[in-house]
Structure formats: structure tokens, C-alpha cells
Tab-separated table of C-alpha atoms and ligand atoms in Angstrom:
chain	number	residue	atom	x	y	z
A	1255	MET	CA	3.760	-28.909	12.626
A	1256	LEU	CA	2.715	-27.735	16.232
A	1257	GLU	CA	4.192	-30.755	17.865
A	1258	GLY	CA	7.662	-30.029	16.448
A	1259	ARG	CA	7.815	-32.845	14.042
A	1260	GLU	CA	9.157	-30.321	11.345
A	1261	GLY	CA	11.459	-28.481	13.487
A	1262	PRO	CA	11.597	-25.938	16.148
A	1263	ALA	CA	11.181	-22.964	14.205
A	1264	ILE	CA	8.058	-24.284	12.093
A	1265	ALA	CA	6.662	-25.425	15.853
A	1266	ARG	CA	7.157	-21.868	16.980
A	1267	ALA	CA	5.374	-20.254	13.785
A	1268	MET	CA	2.468	-22.818	14.036
A	1269	ASP	CA	2.048	-21.678	17.855
A	1270	LEU	CA	2.157	-17.917	16.663
A	1271	LEU	CA	-0.462	-18.559	14.092
A	1272	VAL	CA	-3.110	-20.864	16.364
A	1273	ARG	CA	-2.711	-18.306	19.228
A	1274	TYR	CA	-3.526	-15.651	16.602
A	1275	GLY	CA	-6.372	-17.570	14.882
A	1276	GLU	CA	-8.067	-18.243	18.089
A	1277	ALA	CA	-8.058	-14.970	19.353
A	1278	LEU	CA	-9.747	-13.911	16.070
A	1279	GLY	CA	-12.222	-16.642	16.322
A	1280	ALA	CA	-10.965	-18.366	13.206
A	1281	GLU	CA	-12.301	-21.839	12.641
A	1282	ARG	CA	-9.172	-23.248	10.681
A	1283	LEU	CA	-6.018	-22.154	8.821
A	1284	VAL	CA	-6.095	-22.040	5.068
A	1285	ASP	CA	-3.130	-22.824	2.751
A	1286	THR	CA	-1.036	-19.945	1.433
A	1287	ASN	CA	1.444	-19.769	-1.180
A	1288	ASN	CA	1.629	-15.814	-1.293
A	1289	VAL	CA	3.236	-13.996	1.697
A	1290	CYS	CA	4.716	-10.392	1.590
A	1291	GLY	CA	6.517	-9.419	4.838
A	1292	THR	CA	9.576	-8.173	6.550
A	1293	ILE	CA	12.333	-9.897	7.827
A	1294	GLY	CA	15.655	-7.821	7.677
A	1295	ALA	CA	17.132	-5.413	10.380
A	1296	THR	CA	17.110	-1.951	8.971
A	1297	THR	CA	15.769	0.125	11.743
A	1298	PRO	CA	18.027	1.353	14.429
A	1299	LEU	CA	15.886	-0.931	17.242
A	1300	LEU	CA	16.676	-4.066	14.920
A	1301	ARG	CA	20.129	-3.503	14.109
A	1302	ASP	CA	21.018	-3.271	17.981
A	1303	PHE	CA	19.200	-6.273	18.406
A	1304	ALA	CA	21.196	-8.035	15.851
A	1305	ALA	CA	24.499	-6.878	16.992
A	1306	LYS	CA	23.665	-7.653	20.539
A	1307	ARG	CA	22.261	-11.092	19.917
A	1308	GLY	CA	24.508	-12.264	17.019
A	1309	GLY	CA	22.689	-12.226	13.987
A	1310	PHE	CA	19.666	-12.500	11.982
A	1311	ASP	CA	18.345	-15.899	13.245
A	1312	ALA	CA	17.988	-14.042	16.456
A	1313	VAL	CA	16.128	-11.475	14.751
A	1314	PHE	CA	13.961	-13.734	12.873
A	1315	SER	CA	13.231	-15.656	16.090
A	1316	GLU	CA	12.094	-12.661	18.387
A	1317	PHE	CA	10.375	-10.461	15.706
A	1318	ASN	CA	8.916	-13.039	13.475
A	1319	LEU	CA	8.371	-16.098	15.479
A	1320	ASP	CA	7.755	-14.253	18.960
A	1321	SER	CA	10.362	-16.716	20.469
A	1322	ASP	CA	13.068	-15.724	23.276
A	1323	GLU	CA	15.143	-18.541	22.357
A	1324	VAL	CA	16.720	-18.677	18.970
A	1325	VAL	CA	16.151	-21.185	16.510
A	1326	PRO	CA	17.500	-21.884	13.188
A	1327	THR	CA	15.676	-20.109	10.459
A	1328	PRO	CA	14.469	-22.582	7.881
A	1329	LYS	CA	13.827	-21.925	4.146
A	1330	VAL	CA	10.524	-20.460	3.346
A	1331	ARG	CA	7.501	-22.790	2.214
A	1332	ALA	CA	5.264	-20.213	0.423
A	1333	TYR	CA	6.145	-17.811	-2.246
A	1334	SER	CA	7.342	-15.000	-0.219
A	1335	CYS	CA	8.331	-11.332	-0.822
A	1336	HIS	CA	10.229	-8.863	0.980
A	1337	LEU	CA	8.472	-5.523	1.336
A	1338	GLN	CA	9.915	-1.830	1.684
A	1339	LEU	CA	12.957	-1.243	3.782
A	1340	GLY	CA	14.615	2.024	5.587
A	1341	ILE	CA	17.529	2.149	3.349
A	1342	ASP	CA	18.566	2.618	-0.194
A	1343	PRO	CA	22.035	0.985	-0.377
A	1344	LEU	CA	22.743	3.156	-3.508
A	1345	HIS	CA	21.605	6.324	-2.171
A	1346	ALA	CA	23.142	6.012	1.179
A	1347	GLU	CA	24.916	9.335	0.969
A	1348	GLN	CA	21.827	11.343	0.090
A	1349	LEU	CA	19.746	9.287	2.858
A	1350	GLY	CA	22.402	10.090	5.365
A	1351	THR	CA	23.044	6.180	5.918
A	1352	ALA	CA	26.300	5.245	7.625
A	1353	PRO	CA	28.369	2.936	5.806
A	1354	GLU	CA	28.312	0.124	8.421
A	1355	VAL	CA	24.422	0.279	8.425
A	1356	VAL	CA	24.649	-0.345	4.707
A	1357	THR	CA	27.304	-3.200	5.222
A	1358	LEU	CA	24.834	-4.893	7.658
A	1359	LEU	CA	21.814	-4.311	5.086
A	1360	ARG	CA	23.750	-6.218	2.554
A	1361	ARG	CA	24.348	-9.002	5.126
A	1362	GLY	CA	20.466	-9.018	6.177
A	1363	GLU	CA	19.759	-9.335	2.125
A	1364	ASP	CA	22.110	-12.386	1.866
A	1365	PHE	CA	20.140	-13.911	4.772
A	1366	VAL	CA	16.999	-12.958	3.236
A	1367	SER	CA	17.431	-14.690	0.047
A	1368	LYS	CA	19.290	-17.730	1.404
A	1369	MET	CA	15.630	-18.148	2.897
A	1370	GLY	CA	14.160	-18.140	-0.427
A	1371	VAL	CA	12.197	-14.698	0.026
A	1372	GLN	CA	12.325	-12.487	-3.032
A	1373	LEU	CA	14.145	-9.374	-2.449
A	1374	MET	CA	11.277	-6.643	-4.169
A	1375	ASN	CA	12.168	-4.308	-1.553
A	1376	THR	CA	8.664	-2.380	-2.251
A	1377	CYS	CA	5.370	-1.486	-0.827
A	1378	THR	CA	4.173	-2.300	-4.323
A	1379	PRO	CA	5.192	-5.875	-5.233
A	1380	TYR	CA	2.151	-5.938	-7.628
A	1381	LEU	CA	4.252	-3.705	-9.799
A	1382	VAL	CA	7.229	-6.208	-10.258
A	1383	GLY	CA	5.735	-9.734	-10.725
A	1384	ASN	CA	3.795	-10.686	-7.661
A	1385	ILE	CA	0.181	-10.462	-8.920
A	1386	PRO	CA	-2.186	-12.627	-6.776
A	1387	VAL	CA	-5.356	-13.858	-9.209
A	1388	LYS	CA	-8.895	-13.533	-7.642
A	1389	GLY	CA	-9.638	-15.847	-5.083
A	1390	GLU	CA	-5.994	-16.310	-4.024
A	1391	HIS	CA	-5.441	-16.550	-0.372
A	1392	CYS	CA	-2.428	-14.415	0.794
A	1393	ALA	CA	-1.061	-13.301	3.900
A	1394	TRP	CA	0.484	-9.636	3.042
A	1395	MET	CA	1.381	-6.749	5.214
A	1396	GLU	CA	1.662	-3.024	3.893
A	1397	SER	CA	-1.657	-1.092	4.112
A	1398	SER	CA	-1.502	0.216	0.459
A	1399	ALA	CA	-0.774	-3.048	-1.087
A	1400	ILE	CA	-3.390	-5.029	0.956
A	1401	ILE	CA	-6.277	-2.799	0.000
A	1402	TYR	CA	-4.942	-2.791	-3.770
A	1403	ILE	CA	-4.790	-6.803	-4.078
A	1404	ASN	CA	-8.234	-7.199	-1.999
A	1405	SER	CA	-10.207	-4.473	-4.261
A	1406	VAL	CA	-8.484	-4.483	-7.672
A	1407	LEU	CA	-7.213	-7.923	-8.132
A	1408	GLY	CA	-9.826	-9.951	-5.814
A	1409	ALA	CA	-7.244	-11.674	-3.895
A	1410	ARG	CA	-7.741	-12.217	-0.235
A	1411	THR	CA	-5.581	-11.136	2.605
A	1412	ASN	CA	-5.676	-9.581	6.065
A	1413	ALA	CA	-3.644	-6.910	7.152
A	1414	GLU	CA	-0.839	-9.049	8.354
A	1415	GLY	CA	1.997	-8.148	10.862
A	1416	ARG	CA	5.612	-8.901	10.595
A	1417	GLU	CA	5.186	-11.895	13.035
A	1418	SER	CA	2.250	-13.642	11.486
A	1419	ALA	CA	3.704	-12.900	7.991
A	1420	GLY	CA	7.074	-14.428	8.858
A	1421	ALA	CA	5.224	-17.461	10.512
A	1422	SER	CA	3.226	-17.917	7.013
A	1423	MET	CA	6.251	-17.729	5.002
A	1424	ILE	CA	7.549	-20.939	6.789
A	1425	THR	CA	4.413	-22.911	7.300
A	1426	GLY	CA	2.369	-21.945	4.128
A	1427	LYS	CA	-0.367	-21.279	6.478
A	1428	THR	CA	-2.695	-18.349	7.464
A	1429	PRO	CA	-5.751	-17.947	9.857
A	1430	TYR	CA	-8.903	-18.541	7.744
A	1431	TRP	CA	-11.053	-15.122	8.786
A	1432	GLY	CA	-11.666	-11.780	7.957
A	1433	TYR	CA	-11.116	-11.088	4.520
A	1434	HIS	CA	-10.676	-14.326	3.373
A	1435	LEU	CA	-14.163	-15.254	3.734
A	1436	ASP	CA	-17.044	-14.004	1.571
A	1437	ASP	CA	-19.072	-12.559	4.434
A	1438	TYR	CA	-16.383	-9.877	5.074
A	1439	ARG	CA	-15.942	-8.840	1.568
A	1440	TYR	CA	-19.372	-7.305	0.913
A	1441	GLY	CA	-19.575	-3.347	0.871
A	1442	THR	CA	-20.933	-1.591	4.195
A	1443	HIS	CA	-21.361	2.212	2.533
A	1444	LEU	CA	-22.675	3.558	-0.773
A	1445	VAL	CA	-20.537	6.498	-2.064
A	1446	GLU	CA	-22.107	8.314	-5.029
A	1447	ILE	CA	-19.652	10.208	-6.830
A	1448	ASP	CA	-21.101	13.370	-9.164
A	1449	THR	CA	-17.736	15.358	-9.587
A	1450	PRO	CA	-15.204	14.566	-12.491
A	1451	LEU	CA	-12.303	12.460	-11.217
A	1452	GLU	CA	-9.744	13.723	-13.711
A	1453	ASP	CA	-6.304	12.711	-12.283
A	1454	ILE	CA	-4.381	10.747	-9.871
A	1455	ALA	CA	-4.599	13.522	-7.362
A	1456	ASP	CA	-8.304	13.425	-7.489
A	1457	TRP	CA	-8.340	10.187	-6.629
A	1458	GLY	CA	-6.285	10.832	-3.710
A	1459	LEU	CA	-8.711	13.259	-2.604
A	1460	LEU	CA	-11.569	11.086	-2.979
A	1461	GLY	CA	-9.792	8.124	-1.175
A	1462	TYR	CA	-8.811	10.542	1.997
A	1463	TRP	CA	-12.254	11.768	2.360
A	1464	ILE	CA	-13.935	8.171	2.187
A	1465	GLY	CA	-11.249	6.737	4.725
A	1466	ASP	CA	-11.799	9.493	7.246
A	1467	ILE	CA	-15.607	8.645	7.136
A	1468	VAL	CA	-15.808	4.931	6.745
A	1469	GLN	CA	-12.548	4.033	8.676
A	1470	ASP	CA	-12.153	0.151	8.314
A	1471	ARG	CA	-15.267	-0.586	6.541
A	1472	ILE	CA	-16.276	-1.204	2.726
A	1473	PRO	CA	-17.144	1.426	0.641
A	1474	VAL	CA	-18.924	0.734	-2.579
A	1475	LEU	CA	-18.250	3.549	-5.337
A	1476	THR	CA	-20.754	4.343	-8.144
A	1477	GLY	CA	-21.070	7.139	-10.510
A	1478	VAL	CA	-17.557	6.655	-11.515
A	1479	THR	CA	-17.750	7.281	-15.538
A	1480	ARG	CA	-14.234	6.728	-16.473
A	1481	ALA	CA	-12.299	3.600	-15.576
A	1482	PRO	CA	-9.299	4.423	-13.448
A	1483	ASN	CA	-5.889	3.054	-14.399
A	1484	LEU	CA	-3.408	1.228	-12.039
A	1485	GLY	CA	-1.946	4.826	-10.875
A	1486	LYS	CA	-5.153	6.277	-9.791
A	1487	LEU	CA	-6.324	3.092	-8.255
A	1488	LYS	CA	-2.839	2.653	-6.262
A	1489	HIS	CA	-3.235	6.168	-5.003
A	1490	PHE	CA	-6.865	5.950	-4.057
A	1491	GLY	CA	-6.365	3.161	-1.897
A	1492	ALA	CA	-3.134	4.377	-0.046
A	1493	ALA	CA	-5.237	7.368	0.878
A	1494	ALA	CA	-8.189	5.722	2.101
A	1495	SER	CA	-5.880	3.356	3.986
A	1496	SER	CA	-4.260	6.450	5.607
A	1497	SER	CA	-6.904	8.652	6.749
A	1498	GLY	CA	-9.007	5.559	7.769
A	1499	GLY	CA	-7.901	1.784	7.944
A	1500	VAL	CA	-9.717	0.636	4.791
A	1501	GLU	CA	-8.715	-2.564	3.603
A	1502	MET	CA	-11.199	-3.305	0.617
A	1503	TYR	CA	-13.730	-1.229	-1.546
A	1504	HIS	CA	-15.557	-1.819	-4.521
A	1505	ILE	CA	-16.077	0.411	-7.709
A	1506	VAL	CA	-19.142	-0.594	-9.459
A	1507	GLY	CA	-18.328	-1.540	-13.121
A	1508	VAL	CA	-14.685	-1.729	-12.451
A	1509	THR	CA	-13.352	-3.903	-9.597
A	1510	PRO	CA	-13.915	-7.624	-9.787
A	1511	GLU	CA	-16.508	-8.433	-7.143
A	1512	ALA	CA	-18.885	-5.265	-7.832
A	1513	ARG	CA	-20.106	-6.182	-11.485
A	1514	THR	CA	-23.282	-4.650	-9.927
A	1515	VAL	CA	-24.350	-2.780	-6.879
A	1516	GLU	CA	-26.172	-5.744	-5.903
A	1517	GLU	CA	-23.403	-8.135	-6.250
A	1518	ALA	CA	-20.854	-5.548	-4.144
A	1519	PHE	CA	-23.399	-5.429	-1.041
A	1520	GLY	CA	-24.601	-9.032	-1.454
A	1521	PRO	CA	-26.818	-9.851	1.397
A	1522	ARG	CA	-26.074	-6.587	3.269
A	1523	LYS	CA	-27.765	-3.244	3.138
A	1524	PRO	CA	-25.795	-0.013	2.820
A	1525	VAL	CA	-25.412	1.647	6.447
A	1526	GLU	CA	-24.823	4.851	5.142
A	1527	ARG	CA	-25.143	6.636	1.778
A	1528	LEU	CA	-22.394	8.985	1.203
A	1529	HIS	CA	-22.202	11.692	-1.412
A	1530	PHE	CA	-18.895	13.114	-3.069
A	1531	GLY	CA	-19.213	16.176	-5.180
A	1532	ALA	CA	-17.364	19.456	-5.550
A	1533	ALA	CA	-17.699	20.628	-1.918
A	1534	GLU	CA	-16.297	17.261	-0.467
A	1535	ARG	CA	-13.212	17.525	-2.895
A	1536	ARG	CA	-12.495	21.179	-1.750
A	1537	ALA	CA	-13.102	20.204	1.899
A	1538	ALA	CA	-10.452	17.195	1.481
A	1539	TYR	CA	-8.142	19.455	-0.341
A	1540	ALA	CA	-8.116	21.792	2.318
A	1541	THR	CA	-7.629	19.084	5.266
A	1542	ILE	CA	-4.725	17.505	3.455
A	1543	ASN	CA	-3.029	20.909	2.951
A	1544	ALA	CA	-4.261	22.347	6.080
A	1545	MET	CA	-0.617	21.766	7.755
A	1546	ALA	CA	1.377	23.706	4.831
A	1547	HIS	CA	1.649	27.389	4.897
A	1548	ASP	CA	5.398	28.405	3.755
A	1549	THR	CA	5.514	28.770	0.084
A	1550	LYS	CA	9.414	28.005	-0.309
A	1551	VAL	CA	9.860	24.518	-0.993
A	1552	ASP	CA	12.977	22.694	0.040
A	1553	TYR	CA	12.358	19.111	-0.933
A	1554	VAL	CA	9.776	17.288	-3.386
A	1555	MET	CA	9.190	13.771	-3.028
A	1556	LEU	CA	7.349	11.573	-5.348
A	1557	GLY	CA	6.531	7.935	-5.267
A	1558	CYS	CA	4.441	7.260	-2.941
A	1559	PRO	CA	3.115	4.305	-3.140
A	1560	HIS	CA	6.229	3.535	-5.095
A	1561	TYR	CA	5.887	4.884	-8.772
A	1562	SER	CA	5.037	2.520	-11.527
A	1563	ILE	CA	7.039	2.971	-14.647
A	1564	GLU	CA	4.447	5.090	-16.335
A	1565	GLN	CA	4.541	7.281	-13.746
A	1566	ILE	CA	8.300	7.652	-14.131
A	1567	TRP	CA	7.660	8.273	-17.782
A	1568	GLU	CA	5.070	10.836	-16.844
A	1569	ALA	CA	7.652	12.563	-14.402
A	1570	CYS	CA	10.404	12.660	-16.917
A	1571	ARG	CA	8.103	14.158	-19.690
A	1572	LEU	CA	7.369	16.951	-17.176
A	1573	LEU	CA	11.109	17.285	-15.891
A	1574	GLU	CA	13.139	17.046	-19.299
A	1575	GLY	CA	15.206	19.847	-20.166
A	1576	ARG	CA	14.702	21.727	-16.766
A	1577	LYS	CA	16.829	21.611	-13.566
A	1578	VAL	CA	15.935	21.581	-10.146
A	1579	HIS	CA	16.306	24.837	-8.382
A	1580	ALA	CA	19.383	25.290	-6.363
A	1581	GLU	CA	17.446	25.575	-3.001
A	1582	SER	CA	15.337	22.479	-3.556
A	1583	ASN	CA	15.737	18.632	-4.134
A	1584	LEU	CA	13.512	16.290	-5.933
A	1585	TRP	CA	13.478	12.301	-5.017
A	1586	ILE	CA	11.591	9.841	-6.493
A	1587	PHE	CA	10.893	6.448	-5.412
A	1588	THR	CA	10.208	3.153	-6.876
A	1589	PRO	CA	10.796	-0.421	-6.649
A	1590	ARG	CA	14.334	-1.790	-7.321
A	1591	ALA	CA	13.355	-3.910	-10.354
A	1592	ILE	CA	11.382	-0.847	-12.075
A	1593	ARG	CA	14.747	1.350	-11.335
A	1594	HIS	CA	16.853	-0.966	-13.527
A	1595	LEU	CA	14.025	-0.458	-16.098
A	1596	ALA	CA	14.168	3.486	-15.822
A	1597	ASP	CA	18.102	3.135	-16.353
A	1598	GLN	CA	17.290	1.171	-19.454
A	1599	ASN	CA	14.779	3.563	-20.628
A	1600	GLY	CA	16.858	6.706	-19.976
A	1601	TYR	CA	14.639	8.045	-17.197
A	1602	THR	CA	17.392	7.766	-14.588
A	1603	ARG	CA	19.613	9.924	-16.664
A	1604	ILE	CA	16.670	12.654	-17.269
A	1605	ILE	CA	16.136	12.726	-13.430
A	1606	GLU	CA	19.770	13.060	-12.727
A	1607	GLU	CA	20.609	15.588	-15.524
A	1608	ALA	CA	17.827	17.565	-13.931
A	1609	GLY	CA	19.559	17.300	-10.584
A	1610	GLY	CA	16.979	14.804	-8.859
A	1611	PHE	CA	17.490	11.220	-7.873
A	1612	LEU	CA	15.685	8.095	-8.511
A	1613	MET	CA	15.749	5.871	-5.375
A	1614	SER	CA	14.237	2.409	-4.528
A	1615	ASP	CA	13.684	0.034	-1.552
A	1616	THR	CA	12.510	2.833	0.883
A	1617	CYS	CA	10.802	6.215	1.128
A	1618	SER	CA	10.914	9.310	3.186
A	1619	ALA	CA	8.262	8.080	5.785
A	1620	MET	CA	9.960	4.789	6.022
A	1621	SER	CA	13.767	6.055	6.119
A	1622	ARG	CA	12.827	8.922	8.353
A	1623	ALA	CA	15.258	10.753	5.702
A	1624	THR	CA	14.989	13.925	3.664
A	1625	PRO	CA	17.538	16.200	2.124
A	1626	LYS	CA	19.264	18.400	5.097
A	1627	GLY	CA	17.701	21.400	6.256
A	1628	THR	CA	14.226	20.415	4.855
A	1629	ARG	CA	11.376	22.517	6.464
A	1630	VAL	CA	8.693	22.248	3.587
A	1631	ALA	CA	8.107	19.461	1.259
A	1632	ALA	CA	5.948	19.146	-1.754
A	1633	VAL	CA	4.122	15.740	-2.608
A	1634	ASP	CA	1.984	14.280	-5.067
A	1635	SER	CA	0.558	11.690	-2.702
A	1636	VAL	CA	-1.956	12.058	-0.121
A	1637	LYS	CA	-0.382	9.100	2.129
A	1638	GLN	CA	2.770	10.903	2.056
A	1639	ALA	CA	1.112	14.646	2.777
A	1640	HIS	CA	-0.695	12.661	5.655
A	1641	TYR	CA	2.506	10.880	7.335
A	1642	LEU	CA	5.668	13.397	6.696
A	1643	PRO	CA	4.387	16.472	9.021
A	1644	SER	CA	3.648	14.247	11.951
A	1645	ILE	CA	6.937	11.623	11.295
A	1646	LEU	CA	9.381	14.335	10.894
A	1647	GLY	CA	7.584	17.568	11.796
A	1648	ILE	CA	7.756	19.158	8.485
A	1649	GLN	CA	5.195	20.888	6.305
A	1650	ALA	CA	3.933	19.048	3.224
A	1651	TRP	CA	1.989	20.513	0.432
A	1652	PHE	CA	-0.234	18.217	-1.619
A	1653	GLY	CA	-0.765	18.708	-5.309
A	1654	THR	CA	-0.581	17.254	-8.812
A	1655	THR	CA	2.565	15.718	-10.157
A	1656	ALA	CA	2.991	18.924	-12.779
A	1657	GLU	CA	2.590	21.158	-9.543
A	1658	CYS	CA	5.108	19.228	-7.694
A	1659	ILE	CA	7.531	19.167	-10.697
A	1660	ASP	CA	7.280	22.833	-10.915
A	1661	ALA	CA	7.946	23.231	-7.467
A	1662	ALA	CA	11.196	21.357	-7.676
A	1663	VAL	CA	12.026	23.357	-10.463
A	1664	THR	CA	11.200	26.937	-9.143
A	1665	GLY	CA	11.544	26.037	-5.262
A	1666	ARG	CA	8.141	27.542	-4.363
A	1667	TRP	CA	4.770	26.174	-4.077
A	1668	SER	CA	1.994	27.645	-6.840
A	1669	GLY	CA	-0.335	24.751	-6.618
A	1670	GLY	CA	-3.948	25.033	-5.945
A	1671	LEU	CA	-7.314	23.294	-6.495
A	1672	ARG	CA	-8.406	23.729	-10.341
B	543	LIG	FE1	5.434	2.904	0.252
B	543	LIG	FE2	6.938	4.768	1.637
B	543	LIG	FE3	4.258	5.157	0.601
B	543	LIG	S1	6.598	2.606	1.983
B	543	LIG	S2	3.464	3.408	0.551
B	543	LIG	S3	6.103	5.175	-0.449
B	543	LIG	S4	4.858	5.446	3.012
């Protein structure tokens, strides 16, 4: 491959992977048949580049293969999925996306699908059919997805970038280092929980608090008395990978590599013992809400990471028969495939009749888009509450889904820690 026998794009991809692996001290490459990354050109920089250099082969060469020379893009060798984008073509008007940008997006989708990449367009491919199994070697981007598949599914991935994921798609190889190896996957910090974790919001607060302390190391949680469901684990991981760079965690008795504390730590001893009780929960809540002070809420955003169908169902149960306040807005984000399911189940109609929108493919942090004039947002995602103030310069309240729906209906924030 490196010598070019399989064409110039494969040679460049292999050169990139070899340089990457050598920089990290990887002994070899490993086969992968599960890659999630981005290829398209939905940001202004990439759109300009595609226009000036004549199209998507140029974008793939430069931004996925690290090649100045434009080489023809081959079909993928590994099962590959596209992550979220910056645009929802069906809600271009609400997001303020120009028609010519939607046209370019459609051309990009054509390019991506001709390569053989699945157009999942979500940060949660594991919700829509890409569910790697325990031990499966993957090459995924997207911090909230990486932590989910490593921890909850027992799959093996490092946090890839656009370049390495693109190179893995067309070669079916990734450097054999980091989370592909048993030694990297053992716990480092013991976290004893002794406060009830009732809802998704509680799991977000726990994740935010842990990530801030352990940064990029591996927490092992004990004292979890009720097994969390998918939505809680999804939110916990996204929070821990926002305040820190956590890419893997263990919950003793819940996650697949932690049947016991001993299994979770393997040959290691905990470097630190942490305790999460009522005071730590209060502290995490205060930190995440520190940027918000105005109670008039212009915008409620739900669906970070993208909502599951169960979460849409729950939001609809809270919303049905009510109306979004005239001076507020409600946008909910989900994978494109789940939006089809929501259409079929009547949930899209419930949301739209209330005055909200069910969108896909993107989110406010990715698209940099909020309803016009937004100063204050309310979100049920710690990750979004962490990023929106810094990305868009707005205030963001964090609370439960019910508090957020109430804020959308009343136009006011009245949430608080129970
Ligand atoms: Fe997904 Fe956007 Fe959150 S891409 S994880 S919804 S920041």
C-alpha cells in the first residue's frame, strides 16, 4: 500500500497512518472494519477550499490525506460512517443557511455516498445501526461517541481526527496503540458515589465533575445502585469528555470490562480515590450554571448528544398539548434516521404543533446557529451548556428536560437543584 501498488490515494493514506503510528510509538497497524469520521465540506473554510480547488477530491486529498496534490478518491475499504455536519438541509431557513450552501451539501452527500460511506450524519452512530461489539477495533472521531463505544460497548478506539479517520476508511488499518491495547484500558481513579443518581441530569453533573478532575484518565465508578440506561450513559460520557478528555470509564457491575473493581483496575492501583456526594453534586451544578443569570429564555435546545427515540418520546410527553412561548424557541436535534421514526410515530407533529422544530444532522454548537436574537438558552445537556457560552457568547442554563420544556413554554427559567 505504501509503495503505491494500490493507487496514489491509498499510498498517501498509508504514509499518513505510518507517520502517525511512528509518532505514537505504535508497533504495528491493526485491521479495522469500523470507521466514523467526516469528509464533507460544510464549514466556510472547507466550502471556500472546495470552490477554489475544484471540488471534493481536492478536499479529501488536502484535509483527509494530508496531500497537496489532488488524487482521485477511492471507495472505502472499511465499513465507514459519516458523523454530524454543520447543516440540516431540511431546516436551512431556521438555521440561516443560504440555498447555495445546501446545494453544495447535497453534492457533498453524493460524493460521500459514492465513496461507500454511510450518511448517518450524527454524533451518535450507535443509535442508528453502528453498534460495535466488545473487542472490535474501530477508528472513530467525536468525543461523546468514542467514550460511549469504549466504555459501554467494550469496543476499542482512540480519538481519531479527520485525517486519520479518512485514511483508515480507505485502507482498513489504524495504528495499534492506546485504547486498542489492554494495558491502556485499566482504571486510574476510583470514584465512590454515595448520592442517588435519579435522572439524566444527575448523570451529566457526575460526568462533568469527574472529567474536570481526572482529565484524560480512566475513572472507575462504584456505588451505582441502579443500572443507568442508554440516555444516562450517553449524557455522562459526553459531560466527562467536555470538562476533561475522558475517553473511557468503568462502572463496576455495569460496563463490560468492570465486573469487579479488580477487573476494572487490572494490574494497576488507583492513583486517587474520589468521593461524589451531595456537596460535589451541588458544586458541579453551580459551576455549569455559573454563566447564566437572566431568567428570560429565548431558546431551548435539546438533543446533545443527539436524542434517542426514547428521549424524543419523553420530550413529547412533556410537551404535548402545550405551546412554545411567543418570545422563545424550541429546537430538538436527533440523527436523520431517528427523525424518520419520529415522523412515523407522530412526534414531529407534536413538536411542530407546539411551535418547535425537530432537526437532524447538526446542533447549535456545530452549526453555530441559534434562533435570531438569542441571548439566553436553556439546555438539558452539560456538554452544550459548557460550549454554547464560549462558542456563541450567550448565556446557558442547564437543567432537566422537564425544566427545559417548562422554560420553552413559559419563556422563563425556573429550574433549580432539587
Ligand atoms: Fe452532538 Fe452537537 Fe452535542 S454534535 S455531542 S449534539 S455538541
